[in-house]
């Protein structure tokens, strides 16, 4: 085989070794060294790598006993000379006897060839070959071969270094991710606790306002009602926030009951009569005649779903309008709906308004506080019941929000 052809084949094999994912680093070094020893026709060879700025370590060797042996760079070894000078070193019997040659006395032959492994202008190790099989010197061509394959050896080593550093980074990232998740959990728990604790004082205000509403004199009734309506909104916001978090975490068990659907609607309307009156609106109920129908659901959760839809209808309806609330059903499903004559929902928003914090347009009167959580709560609560929510609207006038539950 011609030397060129041989060289190409060695380079291909070293590249294959370096790319073989099944091989560990040590195995790769051993195999690469075997290729070097084979193509250089020598009995002995080793690969040393820099452990730190002061030490070289034998990583692979034809003499297994010296693997792991460390060599300090400050001592005048031939490999130290190669590292310091960043140059190959060739010594044979014709070389002037120097301190370097004496270091090799434990070897049989006189000819040694050491080549630095240089990556990014930095020496990362040394490859050395000796004990040439058929002669005791390395001619120019021999030396050229080792120098030519060195680039591929370096690539193999660098690939490994990169993979190792990637692994390390991955580990760090994983750890950070875990810490972040813990923090996030803590934050959510704290947040939920806080929100939950808000419910107590708000309930107290609601209860006291209720008492006040019975005793308030005519001129004060308006203020009390306004405070009641504000409190209802606040209570609703806090509840939505808390329940969405619980539903998302799957920590909200549903308490199922068999309920007549019209009962749900009447209960939902009851809490909103003040707001309807304040805005000069009317409720119209559309309920089927048959009253044998029963829905299996969590009463308080579905009441709040309907209340959220009604609250939206109230805030988006111009005063004087009518809001229709009702049900319709077939044998399989029951659908609750709330219809208003407000501005409607444009096509492109029909899905996203059910996402958290999604509001098409911030209300401009500055008096109505909202967070964009109502519909997100409705969706989570209805889906927890195995149902679906949606809206029908031509995007110009009026919308019909609905949710369907399996019967
Ligand atoms: N009946 C409706 N008519 C027109 N647009 C509506 C109607 N209901 C909801 N939307 C639009 O969908 C958005 C999301 O509604 P959602 O109930 O989730 O939030 P919100 O009412 O703005 O705030 P929150 O319910 O948290 O107080 C609203 O901001 C509004 O843009
Ligand atoms: Mg709302």
Tab-separated table of C-alpha atoms and ligand atoms in Angstrom:
chain	number	residue	atom	x	y	z
A	1	UNK	CA	0.000	0.000	0.000
A	2	UNK	CA	1.312	3.456	-0.851
A	3	UNK	CA	2.231	5.666	2.156
A	4	UNK	CA	-0.417	8.203	1.118
A	5	UNK	CA	-3.128	5.573	0.938
A	6	UNK	CA	-2.051	4.198	4.312
A	7	UNK	CA	-2.129	7.657	5.816
A	8	UNK	CA	-5.654	8.265	4.550
A	9	UNK	CA	-6.807	4.961	5.999
A	10	UNK	CA	-5.284	5.691	9.408
A	11	UNK	CA	-6.894	9.109	9.452
A	12	UNK	CA	-10.275	7.581	8.563
A	13	UNK	CA	-9.925	5.013	11.343
A	14	UNK	CA	-8.925	7.615	13.926
A	15	UNK	CA	-11.897	9.761	12.898
A	16	UNK	CA	-14.201	6.766	13.249
A	17	UNK	CA	-12.807	6.023	16.694
A	18	UNK	CA	-13.211	9.629	17.724
A	19	UNK	CA	-16.847	9.670	16.542
A	20	UNK	CA	-17.806	6.332	18.062
A	21	UNK	CA	-20.334	7.170	20.768
A	22	UNK	CA	-20.150	3.718	22.271
A	23	UNK	CA	-16.480	4.114	23.224
A	24	UNK	CA	-15.408	5.717	26.471
A	25	UNK	CA	-12.575	8.246	26.482
A	26	UNK	CA	-9.998	5.748	27.735
A	27	UNK	CA	-10.989	3.202	25.100
A	28	UNK	CA	-10.714	5.840	22.413
A	29	UNK	CA	-7.212	6.805	23.537
A	30	UNK	CA	-6.116	3.161	23.631
A	31	UNK	CA	-7.456	2.515	20.154
A	32	UNK	CA	-5.925	5.684	18.749
A	33	UNK	CA	-2.566	4.776	20.270
A	34	UNK	CA	-2.769	1.322	18.678
A	35	UNK	CA	-3.378	2.959	15.296
A	36	UNK	CA	-0.361	5.227	15.827
A	37	UNK	CA	1.898	2.378	16.946
A	38	UNK	CA	0.761	0.307	14.000
A	39	UNK	CA	1.273	2.921	11.325
A	40	UNK	CA	4.567	4.127	12.792
A	41	UNK	CA	5.836	0.523	12.965
A	42	UNK	CA	7.025	0.836	16.558
A	43	UNK	CA	6.854	-1.348	19.634
A	44	UNK	CA	6.315	1.415	22.088
A	45	UNK	CA	4.270	4.540	22.297
A	46	UNK	CA	2.230	6.617	24.695
A	47	UNK	CA	-0.184	9.504	24.861
A	48	UNK	CA	0.268	11.952	27.722
A	49	UNK	CA	-2.145	14.748	28.542
A	50	UNK	CA	-1.665	17.885	30.579
A	51	UNK	CA	-3.536	17.481	33.871
A	52	UNK	CA	-2.847	21.029	34.952
A	53	UNK	CA	-0.283	23.698	34.149
A	54	UNK	CA	2.464	21.728	35.879
A	55	UNK	CA	1.782	18.059	35.286
A	56	UNK	CA	1.555	15.616	32.411
A	57	UNK	CA	-0.120	12.255	32.929
A	58	UNK	CA	0.307	9.100	30.880
A	59	UNK	CA	-3.200	8.353	29.606
A	60	UNK	CA	-2.475	5.518	27.163
A	61	UNK	CA	0.633	3.433	26.692
A	62	UNK	CA	1.856	0.208	25.164
A	63	UNK	CA	3.289	-0.421	28.618
A	64	UNK	CA	0.182	-0.606	30.827
A	65	UNK	CA	2.257	-0.223	33.976
A	66	UNK	CA	3.005	3.419	33.320
A	67	UNK	CA	-0.632	4.473	32.679
A	68	UNK	CA	-1.537	7.038	35.293
A	69	UNK	CA	2.095	7.988	35.939
A	70	UNK	CA	2.431	11.739	36.418
A	71	UNK	CA	5.344	13.802	35.231
A	72	UNK	CA	6.129	17.251	36.528
A	73	UNK	CA	6.980	19.753	33.814
A	74	UNK	CA	9.651	21.427	35.884
A	75	UNK	CA	11.765	18.256	35.645
A	76	UNK	CA	13.791	18.078	32.426
A	77	UNK	CA	12.045	15.249	30.641
A	78	UNK	CA	11.875	15.200	26.868
A	79	UNK	CA	8.092	15.556	27.134
A	80	UNK	CA	8.563	18.642	29.339
A	81	UNK	CA	10.802	20.104	26.636
A	82	UNK	CA	8.108	19.425	24.004
A	83	UNK	CA	5.411	21.095	26.097
A	84	UNK	CA	7.549	24.126	26.891
A	85	UNK	CA	8.814	24.604	23.341
A	86	UNK	CA	5.573	23.615	21.574
A	87	UNK	CA	7.734	21.708	19.082
A	88	UNK	CA	8.237	18.075	18.078
A	89	UNK	CA	11.437	16.490	19.366
A	90	UNK	CA	13.378	13.865	17.492
A	91	UNK	CA	16.352	12.093	19.006
A	92	UNK	CA	18.380	9.107	17.745
A	93	UNK	CA	21.846	7.642	18.118
A	94	UNK	CA	23.280	10.362	15.891
A	95	UNK	CA	21.938	13.121	18.130
A	96	UNK	CA	24.527	14.801	20.379
A	97	UNK	CA	24.360	13.144	23.790
A	98	UNK	CA	22.360	15.440	25.939
A	99	UNK	CA	20.392	15.382	29.169
A	100	UNK	CA	17.361	14.527	27.070
A	101	UNK	CA	18.816	11.388	25.613
A	102	UNK	CA	19.792	10.084	28.985
A	103	UNK	CA	16.199	10.153	30.079
A	104	UNK	CA	15.487	7.384	27.614
A	105	UNK	CA	18.022	4.959	28.877
A	106	UNK	CA	15.416	2.501	30.101
A	107	UNK	CA	14.257	2.026	26.531
A	108	UNK	CA	15.865	-0.380	24.117
A	109	UNK	CA	16.162	1.821	21.051
A	110	UNK	CA	17.840	5.151	20.526
A	111	UNK	CA	15.307	6.743	18.232
A	112	UNK	CA	12.457	8.692	19.836
A	113	UNK	CA	9.943	10.964	18.370
A	114	UNK	CA	7.720	13.198	20.512
A	115	UNK	CA	5.026	15.423	19.095
A	116	UNK	CA	3.006	18.036	21.013
A	117	UNK	CA	-0.781	17.966	20.813
A	118	UNK	CA	-1.676	21.608	20.210
A	119	UNK	CA	-5.201	22.910	20.323
A	120	UNK	CA	-6.053	26.617	20.139
A	121	UNK	CA	-2.387	27.440	20.364
A	122	UNK	CA	-2.175	25.590	23.680
A	123	UNK	CA	-0.293	22.341	24.270
A	124	UNK	CA	-2.743	19.816	25.683
A	125	UNK	CA	-0.502	16.750	25.596
A	126	UNK	CA	2.342	14.811	24.011
A	127	UNK	CA	2.417	11.704	21.834
A	128	UNK	CA	5.605	9.738	21.866
A	129	UNK	CA	6.832	6.738	19.857
A	130	UNK	CA	9.987	4.682	20.166
A	131	UNK	CA	11.461	1.178	19.546
A	132	UNK	CA	11.031	1.235	15.812
A	133	UNK	CA	10.587	-2.340	14.611
A	134	UNK	CA	12.991	-2.627	11.648
A	135	UNK	CA	15.431	0.235	12.159
A	136	UNK	CA	16.516	2.533	14.922
A	137	UNK	CA	15.613	5.816	13.353
A	138	UNK	CA	12.583	7.722	12.100
A	139	UNK	CA	13.232	9.196	8.704
A	140	UNK	CA	11.564	12.365	7.481
A	141	UNK	CA	8.703	10.439	5.940
A	142	UNK	CA	8.021	8.518	9.149
A	143	UNK	CA	7.969	11.704	11.114
A	144	UNK	CA	5.724	13.335	8.523
A	145	UNK	CA	3.169	10.548	9.003
A	146	UNK	CA	2.892	11.107	12.740
A	147	UNK	CA	2.682	14.873	12.262
A	148	UNK	CA	-0.089	14.402	9.671
A	149	UNK	CA	-2.308	12.296	11.857
A	150	UNK	CA	-1.791	14.457	14.917
A	151	UNK	CA	-4.509	16.894	13.811
A	152	UNK	CA	-7.063	14.084	13.920
A	153	UNK	CA	-5.890	12.940	17.322
A	154	UNK	CA	-6.401	16.483	18.576
A	155	UNK	CA	-9.919	16.586	17.131
A	156	UNK	CA	-10.740	13.351	18.963
A	157	UNK	CA	-9.468	14.828	22.224
A	158	UNK	CA	-11.252	18.134	21.728
A	159	UNK	CA	-14.505	16.360	20.874
A	160	UNK	CA	-14.239	14.586	24.142
A	161	UNK	CA	-13.453	17.780	26.027
A	162	UNK	CA	-16.439	19.486	24.448
A	163	UNK	CA	-18.710	16.561	25.262
A	164	UNK	CA	-17.466	16.587	28.842
A	165	UNK	CA	-17.979	20.298	29.227
A	166	UNK	CA	-21.470	19.944	27.703
A	167	UNK	CA	-22.245	17.210	30.191
A	168	UNK	CA	-21.054	19.429	33.015
A	169	UNK	CA	-23.140	22.331	31.762
A	170	UNK	CA	-26.139	20.050	31.442
A	171	UNK	CA	-25.684	18.973	35.046
A	172	UNK	CA	-25.459	22.581	36.202
A	173	UNK	CA	-28.554	23.472	34.186
A	174	UNK	CA	-30.475	20.531	35.594
A	175	UNK	CA	-29.575	21.581	39.098
A	176	UNK	CA	-30.556	25.173	38.449
A	177	UNK	CA	-33.797	24.020	36.887
A	178	UNK	CA	-34.598	21.970	39.946
A	179	UNK	CA	-33.862	24.907	42.222
A	180	UNK	CA	-36.044	27.155	40.088
A	181	UNK	CA	-38.880	24.666	40.214
A	182	UNK	CA	-38.594	24.459	43.980
A	183	UNK	CA	-38.654	28.237	44.189
A	184	UNK	CA	-41.610	28.394	41.826
A	185	UNK	CA	-43.466	25.867	43.966
A	186	UNK	CA	-42.707	27.848	47.092
A	187	UNK	CA	-43.805	31.034	45.389
A	188	UNK	CA	-47.075	29.440	44.235
A	189	UNK	CA	-47.740	28.051	47.687
A	190	UNK	CA	-47.075	31.417	49.309
A	191	UNK	CA	-49.178	33.167	46.710
A	192	UNK	CA	-52.075	30.746	47.209
A	193	UNK	CA	-51.805	31.105	50.969
A	194	UNK	CA	-51.898	34.852	50.669
A	195	UNK	CA	-54.839	34.831	48.298
A	196	UNK	CA	-56.624	32.351	50.506
A	197	UNK	CA	-56.071	34.554	53.541
A	198	UNK	CA	-57.570	37.484	51.670
A	199	UNK	CA	-60.869	35.648	51.455
A	200	UNK	CA	-61.454	35.859	55.216
A	201	UNK	CA	-61.420	39.662	55.563
A	202	UNK	CA	-63.360	40.106	52.316
A	203	UNK	CA	-66.092	37.759	53.566
A	204	UNK	CA	-66.243	39.787	56.745
A	205	UNK	CA	-66.768	43.005	54.782
A	206	UNK	CA	-69.418	41.330	52.624
A	207	UNK	CA	-71.297	40.064	55.703
A	208	UNK	CA	-71.175	43.432	57.436
A	209	UNK	CA	-72.255	45.290	54.307
A	210	UNK	CA	-75.171	42.907	54.113
A	211	UNK	CA	-76.233	43.873	57.641
A	212	UNK	CA	-75.731	47.542	56.775
A	213	UNK	CA	-77.886	47.229	53.668
A	214	UNK	CA	-80.910	46.366	55.859
A	215	UNK	CA	-80.494	49.331	58.154
A	216	UNK	CA	-79.093	51.983	55.791
A	217	UNK	CA	-81.246	55.061	55.313
A	218	UNK	CA	-82.453	55.908	51.808
A	219	UNK	CA	-79.712	58.373	50.942
A	220	UNK	CA	-77.009	55.873	52.003
A	221	UNK	CA	-78.361	52.779	50.281
A	222	UNK	CA	-76.624	53.679	47.041
A	223	UNK	CA	-73.226	53.776	48.752
A	224	UNK	CA	-73.783	50.501	50.525
A	225	UNK	CA	-74.868	48.835	47.293
A	226	UNK	CA	-71.859	50.179	45.480
A	227	UNK	CA	-69.596	48.833	48.228
A	228	UNK	CA	-71.394	45.478	48.023
A	229	UNK	CA	-70.923	45.288	44.298
A	230	UNK	CA	-67.223	46.164	44.605
A	231	UNK	CA	-66.755	43.544	47.270
A	232	UNK	CA	-68.450	40.911	45.146
A	233	UNK	CA	-66.064	41.706	42.308
A	234	UNK	CA	-63.082	41.506	44.644
A	235	UNK	CA	-64.259	38.251	46.176
A	236	UNK	CA	-64.839	36.803	42.733
A	237	UNK	CA	-61.352	37.820	41.576
A	238	UNK	CA	-59.679	36.294	44.606
A	239	UNK	CA	-61.691	33.088	44.276
A	240	UNK	CA	-60.887	32.781	40.577
A	241	UNK	CA	-57.211	33.288	41.222
A	242	UNK	CA	-57.117	30.705	43.971
A	243	UNK	CA	-59.221	28.136	42.153
A	244	UNK	CA	-57.377	28.364	38.856
A	245	UNK	CA	-54.145	27.612	40.740
A	246	UNK	CA	-55.764	24.702	42.541
A	247	UNK	CA	-57.425	23.321	39.418
A	248	UNK	CA	-54.137	23.561	37.509
A	249	UNK	CA	-52.338	21.669	40.234
A	250	UNK	CA	-55.139	19.106	40.374
A	251	UNK	CA	-55.590	19.964	44.033
A	252	UNK	CA	-59.241	20.858	43.825
A	253	UNK	CA	-61.453	17.831	44.365
A	254	UNK	CA	-64.964	18.332	42.985
A	255	UNK	CA	-67.842	17.738	45.353
A	256	UNK	CA	-70.474	16.177	43.128
A	257	UNK	CA	-74.208	16.523	43.701
A	258	UNK	CA	-77.261	15.891	41.551
A	259	UNK	CA	-78.740	19.332	40.973
A	260	UNK	CA	-81.588	20.755	38.940
A	261	UNK	CA	-79.977	23.113	36.411
A	262	UNK	CA	-82.489	25.917	36.954
A	263	UNK	CA	-81.513	25.879	40.621
A	264	UNK	CA	-77.932	26.611	39.589
A	265	UNK	CA	-79.071	29.517	37.444
A	266	UNK	CA	-81.316	31.008	40.145
A	267	UNK	CA	-78.495	30.782	42.716
A	268	UNK	CA	-76.051	32.428	40.323
A	269	UNK	CA	-78.413	35.286	39.525
A	270	UNK	CA	-79.213	35.943	43.179
A	271	UNK	CA	-75.781	37.343	43.978
A	272	UNK	CA	-75.789	39.694	40.991
A	273	UNK	CA	-79.123	41.429	41.270
A	274	UNK	CA	-77.515	44.512	42.825
A	275	UNK	CA	-75.082	44.976	39.938
A	276	UNK	CA	-77.844	44.432	37.378
A	277	UNK	CA	-80.027	47.009	39.063
A	278	UNK	CA	-77.161	49.502	39.329
A	279	UNK	CA	-76.536	49.299	35.602
A	280	UNK	CA	-80.203	49.381	34.651
A	281	UNK	CA	-80.116	45.936	33.059
A	282	UNK	CA	-82.612	43.081	33.044
A	283	UNK	CA	-82.179	39.337	33.340
A	284	UNK	CA	-84.301	37.039	31.193
A	285	UNK	CA	-84.349	33.351	32.013
A	286	UNK	CA	-84.893	30.720	29.328
A	287	UNK	CA	-85.512	27.442	31.086
A	288	UNK	CA	-87.093	24.280	29.622
A	289	UNK	CA	-90.440	23.141	30.943
A	290	UNK	CA	-89.391	19.663	31.945
A	291	UNK	CA	-88.007	19.818	35.444
A	292	UNK	CA	-87.018	16.202	35.822
A	293	UNK	CA	-83.542	16.981	34.516
A	294	UNK	CA	-80.613	16.611	36.931
A	295	UNK	CA	-76.950	17.507	36.429
A	296	UNK	CA	-74.142	15.877	38.376
A	297	UNK	CA	-71.728	18.659	39.254
A	298	UNK	CA	-69.945	20.667	41.912
A	299	UNK	CA	-72.571	23.188	42.919
A	300	UNK	CA	-70.386	26.045	44.107
A	301	UNK	CA	-67.995	25.748	41.210
A	302	UNK	CA	-70.638	25.776	38.489
A	303	UNK	CA	-72.507	28.596	40.197
A	304	UNK	CA	-69.332	30.616	39.993
A	305	UNK	CA	-68.867	29.717	36.342
A	306	UNK	CA	-72.319	31.061	35.541
A	307	UNK	CA	-71.690	34.095	37.737
A	308	UNK	CA	-68.478	34.859	35.862
A	309	UNK	CA	-70.307	34.697	32.531
A	310	UNK	CA	-73.076	36.875	33.915
A	311	UNK	CA	-70.605	39.374	35.398
A	312	UNK	CA	-68.964	39.728	32.011
A	313	UNK	CA	-72.339	40.149	30.333
A	314	UNK	CA	-73.215	42.839	32.881
A	315	UNK	CA	-69.994	44.757	32.417
A	316	UNK	CA	-70.069	44.590	28.613
A	317	UNK	CA	-73.767	45.344	28.132
A	318	UNK	CA	-74.849	48.924	27.531
A	319	UNK	CA	-77.382	49.976	30.148
A	320	UNK	CA	-81.010	49.254	29.465
A	321	UNK	CA	-80.197	45.979	27.690
A	322	UNK	CA	-81.424	42.508	28.545
A	323	UNK	CA	-79.164	39.592	29.415
A	324	UNK	CA	-80.580	36.187	28.650
A	325	UNK	CA	-79.470	33.223	30.700
A	326	UNK	CA	-80.727	29.716	30.139
A	327	UNK	CA	-80.221	26.084	29.309
A	328	UNK	CA	-80.974	23.715	26.518
A	329	UNK	CA	-80.284	20.027	26.326
A	330	UNK	CA	-80.599	16.836	24.385
A	331	UNK	CA	-80.212	13.277	25.587
A	332	UNK	CA	-76.442	13.458	25.814
A	333	UNK	CA	-75.503	16.997	26.857
A	334	UNK	CA	-76.794	20.003	28.661
A	335	UNK	CA	-75.740	23.488	27.627
A	336	UNK	CA	-75.840	26.563	29.862
A	337	UNK	CA	-75.672	29.889	28.059
A	338	UNK	CA	-75.471	33.614	28.747
A	339	UNK	CA	-76.396	35.964	25.932
A	340	UNK	CA	-75.837	39.693	25.872
A	341	UNK	CA	-76.067	42.619	23.474
A	342	UNK	CA	-72.619	43.972	24.220
A	343	UNK	CA	-69.835	44.584	21.681
A	344	UNK	CA	-69.349	40.881	20.923
A	345	UNK	CA	-66.092	38.994	20.567
A	346	UNK	CA	-64.114	39.242	17.306
A	347	UNK	CA	-63.259	35.926	15.658
A	348	UNK	CA	-59.517	36.074	16.458
A	349	UNK	CA	-60.177	36.407	20.187
A	350	UNK	CA	-62.733	33.650	20.566
A	351	UNK	CA	-60.207	31.148	21.883
A	352	UNK	CA	-57.604	33.297	23.595
A	353	UNK	CA	-60.045	35.077	25.902
A	354	UNK	CA	-60.200	31.792	27.809
A	355	UNK	CA	-56.475	32.091	28.586
A	356	UNK	CA	-55.295	33.578	31.867
A	357	UNK	CA	-54.891	37.380	32.006
A	358	UNK	CA	-56.234	37.747	28.468
A	359	UNK	CA	-58.324	40.841	27.932
A	360	UNK	CA	-59.239	42.218	24.536
A	361	UNK	CA	-59.439	45.791	25.658
A	362	UNK	CA	-58.825	47.323	29.064
A	363	UNK	CA	-62.017	48.956	30.167
A	364	UNK	CA	-61.688	52.684	29.923
A	365	UNK	CA	-64.033	53.964	32.606
A	366	UNK	CA	-61.436	53.060	35.231
A	367	UNK	CA	-64.131	52.059	37.674
A	368	UNK	CA	-64.405	48.385	36.852
A	369	UNK	CA	-61.506	46.316	38.088
A	370	UNK	CA	-60.728	43.132	36.248
A	371	UNK	CA	-57.846	40.733	35.883
A	372	UNK	CA	-58.720	38.627	32.873
A	373	UNK	CA	-59.090	35.499	34.978
A	374	UNK	CA	-62.842	34.932	34.858
A	375	UNK	CA	-63.028	32.957	31.636
A	376	UNK	CA	-59.814	31.072	32.461
A	377	UNK	CA	-61.494	29.928	35.662
A	378	UNK	CA	-64.658	28.964	33.722
A	379	UNK	CA	-62.653	26.881	31.298
A	380	UNK	CA	-60.674	25.112	34.038
A	381	UNK	CA	-63.795	24.433	36.110
A	382	UNK	CA	-65.888	23.193	33.184
A	383	UNK	CA	-63.069	21.009	31.878
A	384	UNK	CA	-62.666	19.524	35.347
A	385	UNK	CA	-66.298	18.413	34.886
A	386	UNK	CA	-65.474	16.846	31.515
A	387	UNK	CA	-67.263	19.655	29.656
A	388	UNK	CA	-66.413	22.336	27.100
A	389	UNK	CA	-66.737	26.124	26.966
A	390	UNK	CA	-67.041	28.483	24.045
A	391	UNK	CA	-68.484	31.669	22.629
A	392	UNK	CA	-70.609	32.484	19.613
A	393	UNK	CA	-70.519	36.006	18.291
A	394	UNK	CA	-70.470	37.823	14.992
A	395	UNK	CA	-67.841	40.073	16.513
A	396	UNK	CA	-69.982	43.180	16.218
A	397	UNK	CA	-73.023	42.940	18.346
A	398	UNK	CA	-73.712	40.584	21.190
A	399	UNK	CA	-72.138	37.386	22.313
A	400	UNK	CA	-73.416	34.071	23.505
A	401	UNK	CA	-71.131	32.353	25.972
A	402	UNK	CA	-71.932	28.730	26.721
A	403	UNK	CA	-70.645	25.631	28.411
A	404	UNK	CA	-71.776	22.083	27.839
A	405	UNK	CA	-71.655	19.193	30.261
A	406	UNK	CA	-72.244	15.533	29.530
A	407	UNK	CA	-75.455	14.263	31.058
B	1	LIG	N1	-69.748	39.222	27.333
B	1	LIG	C1	-68.629	39.676	26.773
B	1	LIG	N2	-68.705	40.548	25.737
B	1	LIG	C2	-67.570	41.004	25.144
B	1	LIG	N3	-66.318	40.673	25.518
B	1	LIG	C3	-66.201	39.815	26.551
B	1	LIG	C4	-67.320	39.279	27.223
B	1	LIG	N4	-66.884	38.458	28.186
B	1	LIG	C5	-65.541	38.488	28.126
B	1	LIG	N5	-65.117	39.291	27.156
B	1	LIG	C6	-63.726	39.583	26.767
B	1	LIG	O1	-62.918	38.517	27.266
B	1	LIG	C7	-61.935	39.008	28.167
B	1	LIG	C8	-61.669	37.989	29.229
B	1	LIG	O2	-62.763	37.848	30.086
B	1	LIG	P1	-62.514	37.421	31.568
B	1	LIG	O3	-63.813	37.239	32.240
B	1	LIG	O4	-61.579	36.289	31.542
B	1	LIG	O5	-61.720	38.648	32.161
B	1	LIG	P2	-62.254	40.046	32.684
B	1	LIG	O6	-63.723	40.020	32.749
B	1	LIG	O7	-61.582	41.092	31.873
B	1	LIG	O8	-61.606	40.054	34.139
B	1	LIG	P3	-62.100	39.241	35.430
B	1	LIG	O9	-63.175	38.301	34.975
B	1	LIG	O10	-60.885	38.561	35.913
B	1	LIG	O11	-62.614	40.259	36.365
B	1	LIG	C9	-62.518	40.292	28.667
B	1	LIG	O12	-61.539	41.168	29.126
B	1	LIG	C10	-63.212	40.831	27.443
B	1	LIG	O13	-62.266	41.448	26.596
B	2	LIG	MG1	-64.769	38.447	33.735
